[in-house]
Amino acid sequence: MLKSSSSEDESESEDYPDDPDISHSSQRNLREGVSASSNDSLAHSTSAVHTRGSLSDRSVGRPSSPSHSVSTSSEPPGREEERALREEEEHKRRLQLYVFVMRCIAYPFNAKQPTDMVRRQTKVTRQQLQIIKDRFQTFLNGDTQIVADEAFCNAVQSYYEVFLKSDRVLKMVNSGGCSSNDFREVFKNNVEKRVRSLPEIDGLSKETVLSSWMTKFDAIYRGEEDQRKQPQRLSTLAGSELILSKEQLYEMFQNILGVKKFEHQLLYNACQLDNADEQAAQIRRELDGRLQFIESIAKQPKKGPKFVLKEMEEMYVEELRAQVNLLMANLESLPVSKGNTDSKYSLQKLKRAQNTAVSMMEVTEDSEPTLSKADVVLSFTLEVLVMEVKGLKSLAPNRIVYCTMEVDGGDKLQTDQAEASKPAWDTQGDFTTTHPMPIVKVKLYTENTGMLSIDDTLLGKVVVRPTPNSPKTPEWYKLYTPKSVTDKITLKLAVRMDKPQNMKHCGWTYCQGRTAWKKWKKRFYVLVQVSQYTFAMCSYREKKADPNEMMQLDGFTVNYIDADQELEAQGGRFFFKAVKEGDSLTFACDEEVDRQLWVQAIYRATGQSYKPVPPTQISGGKGSNAIISRLQGDADRARKHGMDEFIQRNPSTFNHAQLFKLLQELMLDHRLNDSFSCLGWFSPGQIFVLDEYCARYGVRGCHRHLCYLDNLLDRAENSQMIDPTLIHYSFAFCASHVHGNRPDGNGTVTVEETDKFEEIKERLRVLLEYQITHFRYCFPFGRPDQALKAALSLLERVLMKDIATPIPQEEVFSTIEKCLKNAALVNYEQVSTYAKIEADKGGERTESLNSIDLPPERRLEDVIHLAELCIDVLQQNDEHHAEAFAWFSDLLIEHAELFWSLYAVDMDAALEAQPQDTWDSFPLFQLLNDYIRSDPNLNGGRFHQHLRDTFASQVIRYVDLMESSIAQSIHKGFEKERWQPEGNGTPTSEEIFWKLDALQSFIRELHWPDEEFARHLDHRLKQMAADMVESCVNRTMKAFECWIKKGRTTTDYRVPSEICVMFNVLNDARNQSLKLCPPNRDQETYQYHTQIESVIQGENKKMVNELVTKLTQVLRNVLDKLARYDEGTFFASILSFTNPGMELADAYAEFICDNLEDITARTHDDQFLLCLYEAWYTSNMNLLCDWLSDRMEIQLHIYQLNTLLRITKKMYTDMELHCVAEKILNSRTYETIKQRLQVEEATASVMQGEGKIVYNGFSKKNDSDDEDDD
């Protein structure tokens, strides 16, 4: 079983240096108040509580512990004696109260233990909380065998950080209102949202995942406990929570009232709590005493309480009489056969009579019912046990013997057969009879061995006349034998006659009366209980089931008397007398013990208030009896220890209202300190005792609930967790009673009840306003379940003027609005304090949060962290408390706005302290704006508007500075640019495009709340991006024009890598323009992409054209060299004698190959390359075509032909390898050149002979040679 939590004083006086002491500050707010209006009333209420608490400590406090006695041993002797006297008086008071409680437990007739109460969960103590934290930390460290995925670990991490480490959970544990079920439910609520957000998995439902997670949570929570012992322990706790036996109830109230075990035993024995007859008689005496008390009040109304109306005094007397009549009817309805069994009386079905029922006590003498003989019928059970026979000497050992038995001439029963040598049996005969004085006959037979014999031979017989008082032990009886049997035979026999439940006593006694038993004679009398209030004295004769004479004992009073000499001479020694007006009965017994037993039995039956005291004491010897000795011993021991005064005092002389107040307060303290999270609810056994006590001793229902409310409010005001629903029940009862609705049937209302109710109502209003103001700390994480909702409902009930007139909703809204406004201040102060404590953990720091002594960056960090905590607070409010405030959602939104307005003060102060043109505050805007945007209630609210206005100027300034910075980067970067490749371009272009993208991403992630301003920012950033990209393109083109002019147009020319980098810059600019200023068809005015796209395309074409011109110029120079071999020129005749090789053709082929490879390797855009190659190929083909067209009339020189064939073929194949389209490659220009060269090749072959061509061209014959040459 879990240990009970530490005391309230200890839990509240401790300091927690590691955790923010929010609970302490909330208690301070309770004393100081958050508003002027609640401050006075709350202070008045608290002072009243403290006054009552001090008085309660002196009057109803528990007995001082030894440590306390030691600590106070230094007191002056007089004060110490006074304190000892107070403690002794208080202990006596509790002993007297314990006597009343014991009687309620021993013989209940009005209440039973309820079985439909909600089962309370086991309480979590502070030590157990630390153990739970350690178990979850062990799991997070990976030191357990529990296998879990990342999602579950994240859920546990969040649960550990947010819930387990929260100071509010520690406060809830210290208040005694936290159970293991609360821990489980909070985790379940958290993970349900996580599981619902997970993607669907085929074959695995989310319910299965949730169930698996909860199983793992239970495994972590339990730790390494033995799982086999856990269910048994829980079942034991649950059973003790549901129902308690009498012994358990006695033990509970010993602990509650501080009664020692030996004191309980003395009281238990002296009160004869195990004797149901004595307890029923005690109840009858108590009710008679109450009737006498009622009559005294009827004669002197001033003895009663003061009522709000004079007419209620007579009503009060009638109500008291009705209560007593109801108790009598309840008692009368109990079966007489209840007996002494210690059954689970909570399960008995008590037949409650209506108030109109007429009990036996209400019947007047004129209408007094007469008892018939059928009313006193008795039923006895006899057990006749035949054991063995002795003295069978004349009988042969092998002869068979057996016994028969019969009662009052009824059916005969026979034992087993036995040999005469061993005549022993263990045979029991069970009989039932209605004769109080039955006759039992037992006969011994032996089997007759004669052939003609019919009957067995009778050896002997015995006649036994038992009574219910006869001994139960076996005895030897002498058998009466026939003359033919000479043996002296004895029989061992046991006759047990059970006493029926309705027979209270019986025995032989002398009696003489006026109306019955007029002759002094010894008769067998039986005291018969007909009902709880009807007893009859009956005399019987042998063999008679019906009484010879009988008399009803209603109204008689019994007592001991001295011996009457005249009657004593006729018989009897010890006399007692039963007297009634107009009648009397004189009895006498031969033994003192019989007299005392008879007097006790009649004393219980008559219900008289005076208890007869025997004139002599029995001290063993002749006439002694174990029962009387035990009772006398119990009475003597009780008298010796001073317990007799508590037993004998009349309950009607006590102020049971005050005793009940003490009892209920001590019971509540005991309940709050047990191992269950009761929240103020009593256990079923406690409720049973309270119900029985109130009904039996006349405690008014309104007084009961007012005392209960007073006790509950005392605990709630001292930060103990009390269920508002419980308070609501008691308050509704009291309100209904005070306003005359008779919830318990009582229509009278006392002045004291009215005044106390008004006091309770005001205290309750102050408490509820405090709890709603501190709802995060009084009902942390929405626990106890539905408690906040119940508190709001109770507040509405408390604000009602009377029970019939509903309060205007405006007044309820006004009260809750005031509470939530104060709650905003309280919550923000607590969050600020918590943020400061967390900041202090990082190092020594004496400044307060957001202090002007802190550096600006530290103040900004504090404000950002504070914003995160504020967001957590409001998210927890929405998750755990929004449902309770569903009817007041507008007020909760206003609470959030006010909460943020308090934060805005610190935020503005921190932002003003920041240096100019610093942008570290933008994460704060993003954090706040993202949260507020997600909350439809706060989106566009006052704080959102303030946040937008605060950061709008900073955003504009930031964009301006970024635009200037990017422009400077373009200017300075391109001036110093060496056009080395980096990324998709150069370092300068990469930096520019990154800045533009980062700026747009940053502004986009701000999610600016004002749509108009957001469109303006978007337009400006796109325009800026277009301008910056265009500037970058222009500076690149300027550099390109410089670089393209460098280098000679010979076959040694290679395109510089810088030009390729410039290609990449332009291509990257085009790609970035699609991202930075994409086309937007909805905004025709802002066609930034169209503008920059046209600029980039134009510059791109220009760059391609200039490079192609540069490269074509190389071919032009080659063709100029070939032109020297034209026919008819001066150089042709000279050069015809030379034998030129293919150096020129090879040089140009290498020029094409190297440039294509370099450009392809250094340029990133394939589309650009394809465009460039197509333009280059087309330009070269056009140049060749023009050159050949100029020489249509002349024949090409063999050197010219071979060179052109080589160049044309190489250009075609290389361009084909670089993916130039076939349509471009086989253009009409190319076909023209191809045909001309084929013709020239054929002509040259005819003129100079086959096989002598230096370089093959397009002929199929020399294709293999071309491959060999390659």
mmCIF file with all atom_site columns, N, CA and C in Angstrom, residues 531-551:
data_model
loop_
_atom_site.group_PDB
_atom_site.id
_atom_site.type_symbol
_atom_site.label_atom_id
_atom_site.label_alt_id
_atom_site.label_comp_id
_atom_site.label_asym_id
_atom_site.label_entity_id
_atom_site.label_seq_id
_atom_site.pdbx_PDB_ins_code
_atom_site.Cartn_x
_atom_site.Cartn_y
_atom_site.Cartn_z
_atom_site.occupancy
_atom_site.B_iso_or_equiv
_atom_site.pdbx_formal_charge
_atom_site.auth_seq_id
_atom_site.auth_comp_id
_atom_site.auth_asym_id
_atom_site.auth_atom_id
_atom_site.pdbx_PDB_model_num
ATOM 1  N N  . SER A 1 531 ? -41.596 -8.592  18.820 1.00 0.00 ? 531 SER A N  1
ATOM 2  C CA . SER A 1 531 ? -41.041 -7.615  17.879 1.00 0.00 ? 531 SER A CA 1
ATOM 3  C C  . SER A 1 531 ? -40.021 -6.796  18.648 1.00 0.00 ? 531 SER A C  1
ATOM 4  N N  . GLN A 1 532 ? -39.453 -5.749  17.957 1.00 0.00 ? 532 GLN A N  1
ATOM 5  C CA . GLN A 1 532 ? -38.428 -4.963  18.615 1.00 0.00 ? 532 GLN A CA 1
ATOM 6  C C  . GLN A 1 532 ? -38.969 -4.215  19.818 1.00 0.00 ? 532 GLN A C  1
ATOM 7  N N  . TYR A 1 533 ? -40.257 -3.971  19.879 1.00 0.00 ? 533 TYR A N  1
ATOM 8  C CA . TYR A 1 533 ? -40.839 -3.225  20.989 1.00 0.00 ? 533 TYR A CA 1
ATOM 9  C C  . TYR A 1 533 ? -41.853 -4.061  21.799 1.00 0.00 ? 533 TYR A C  1
ATOM 10 N N  . THR A 1 534 ? -42.011 -5.323  21.514 1.00 0.00 ? 534 THR A N  1
ATOM 11 C CA . THR A 1 534 ? -43.014 -6.149  22.192 1.00 0.00 ? 534 THR A CA 1
ATOM 12 C C  . THR A 1 534 ? -42.353 -7.395  22.747 1.00 0.00 ? 534 THR A C  1
ATOM 13 N N  . PHE A 1 535 ? -42.446 -7.558  24.074 1.00 0.00 ? 535 PHE A N  1
ATOM 14 C CA . PHE A 1 535 ? -41.910 -8.725  24.761 1.00 0.00 ? 535 PHE A CA 1
ATOM 15 C C  . PHE A 1 535 ? -43.031 -9.301  25.622 1.00 0.00 ? 535 PHE A C  1
ATOM 16 N N  . ALA A 1 536 ? -42.972 -10.614 25.810 1.00 0.00 ? 536 ALA A N  1
ATOM 17 C CA . ALA A 1 536 ? -43.998 -11.291 26.608 1.00 0.00 ? 536 ALA A CA 1
ATOM 18 C C  . ALA A 1 536 ? -43.335 -12.294 27.541 1.00 0.00 ? 536 ALA A C  1
ATOM 19 N N  . MET A 1 537 ? -43.834 -12.357 28.772 1.00 0.00 ? 537 MET A N  1
ATOM 20 C CA . MET A 1 537 ? -43.392 -13.356 29.737 1.00 0.00 ? 537 MET A CA 1
ATOM 21 C C  . MET A 1 537 ? -44.426 -14.484 29.713 1.00 0.00 ? 537 MET A C  1
ATOM 22 N N  . CYS A 1 538 ? -43.962 -15.693 29.396 1.00 0.00 ? 538 CYS A N  1
ATOM 23 C CA . CYS A 1 538 ? -44.858 -16.840 29.221 1.00 0.00 ? 538 CYS A CA 1
ATOM 24 C C  . CYS A 1 538 ? -44.418 -17.961 30.168 1.00 0.00 ? 538 CYS A C  1
ATOM 25 N N  . SER A 1 539 ? -45.419 -18.661 30.700 1.00 0.00 ? 539 SER A N  1
ATOM 26 C CA . SER A 1 539 ? -45.137 -19.839 31.522 1.00 0.00 ? 539 SER A CA 1
ATOM 27 C C  . SER A 1 539 ? -45.625 -21.082 30.781 1.00 0.00 ? 539 SER A C  1
ATOM 28 N N  . TYR A 1 540 ? -44.846 -22.172 30.887 1.00 0.00 ? 540 TYR A N  1
ATOM 29 C CA . TYR A 1 540 ? -45.120 -23.389 30.130 1.00 0.00 ? 540 TYR A CA 1
ATOM 30 C C  . TYR A 1 540 ? -45.166 -24.594 31.064 1.00 0.00 ? 540 TYR A C  1
ATOM 31 N N  . ARG A 1 541 ? -45.855 -25.609 30.576 1.00 0.00 ? 541 ARG A N  1
ATOM 32 C CA . ARG A 1 541 ? -45.876 -26.897 31.238 1.00 0.00 ? 541 ARG A CA 1
ATOM 33 C C  . ARG A 1 541 ? -45.266 -27.933 30.311 1.00 0.00 ? 541 ARG A C  1
ATOM 34 N N  . GLU A 1 542 ? -44.976 -29.076 30.905 1.00 0.00 ? 542 GLU A N  1
ATOM 35 C CA . GLU A 1 542 ? -44.407 -30.140 30.086 1.00 0.00 ? 542 GLU A CA 1
ATOM 36 C C  . GLU A 1 542 ? -45.415 -30.604 29.035 1.00 0.00 ? 542 GLU A C  1
ATOM 37 N N  . LYS A 1 543 ? -44.860 -30.987 27.905 1.00 0.00 ? 543 LYS A N  1
ATOM 38 C CA . LYS A 1 543 ? -45.632 -31.538 26.799 1.00 0.00 ? 543 LYS A CA 1
ATOM 39 C C  . LYS A 1 543 ? -46.619 -30.536 26.215 1.00 0.00 ? 543 LYS A C  1
ATOM 40 N N  . LYS A 1 544 ? -46.437 -29.236 26.514 1.00 0.00 ? 544 LYS A N  1
ATOM 41 C CA . LYS A 1 544 ? -47.327 -28.208 25.997 1.00 0.00 ? 544 LYS A CA 1
ATOM 42 C C  . LYS A 1 544 ? -46.522 -27.232 25.151 1.00 0.00 ? 544 LYS A C  1
ATOM 43 N N  . ALA A 1 545 ? -47.012 -27.049 23.920 1.00 0.00 ? 545 ALA A N  1
ATOM 44 C CA . ALA A 1 545 ? -46.330 -26.094 23.042 1.00 0.00 ? 545 ALA A CA 1
ATOM 45 C C  . ALA A 1 545 ? -46.793 -24.678 23.290 1.00 0.00 ? 545 ALA A C  1
ATOM 46 N N  . ASP A 1 546 ? -48.021 -24.515 23.705 1.00 0.00 ? 546 ASP A N  1
ATOM 47 C CA . ASP A 1 546 ? -48.569 -23.187 23.959 1.00 0.00 ? 546 ASP A CA 1
ATOM 48 C C  . ASP A 1 546 ? -48.361 -22.814 25.422 1.00 0.00 ? 546 ASP A C  1
ATOM 49 N N  . PRO A 1 547 ? -48.179 -21.525 25.659 1.00 0.00 ? 547 PRO A N  1
ATOM 50 C CA . PRO A 1 547 ? -47.982 -21.112 27.054 1.00 0.00 ? 547 PRO A CA 1
ATOM 51 C C  . PRO A 1 547 ? -49.257 -21.293 27.865 1.00 0.00 ? 547 PRO A C  1
ATOM 52 N N  . ASN A 1 548 ? -49.018 -21.619 29.134 1.00 0.00 ? 548 ASN A N  1
ATOM 53 C CA . ASN A 1 548 ? -50.153 -21.747 30.044 1.00 0.00 ? 548 ASN A CA 1
ATOM 54 C C  . ASN A 1 548 ? -50.737 -20.379 30.364 1.00 0.00 ? 548 ASN A C  1
ATOM 55 N N  . GLU A 1 549 ? -49.857 -19.420 30.687 1.00 0.00 ? 549 GLU A N  1
ATOM 56 C CA . GLU A 1 549 ? -50.244 -18.041 30.907 1.00 0.00 ? 549 GLU A CA 1
ATOM 57 C C  . GLU A 1 549 ? -49.179 -17.150 30.288 1.00 0.00 ? 549 GLU A C  1
ATOM 58 N N  . MET A 1 550 ? -49.546 -15.909 29.965 1.00 0.00 ? 550 MET A N  1
ATOM 59 C CA . MET A 1 550 ? -48.594 -14.984 29.347 1.00 0.00 ? 550 MET A CA 1
ATOM 60 C C  . MET A 1 550 ? -48.983 -13.553 29.691 1.00 0.00 ? 550 MET A C  1
ATOM 61 N N  . MET A 1 551 ? -47.975 -12.658 29.667 1.00 0.00 ? 551 MET A N  1
ATOM 62 C CA . MET A 1 551 ? -48.223 -11.253 29.948 1.00 0.00 ? 551 MET A CA 1
ATOM 63 C C  . MET A 1 551 ? -47.236 -10.402 29.140 1.00 0.00 ? 551 MET A C  1
#
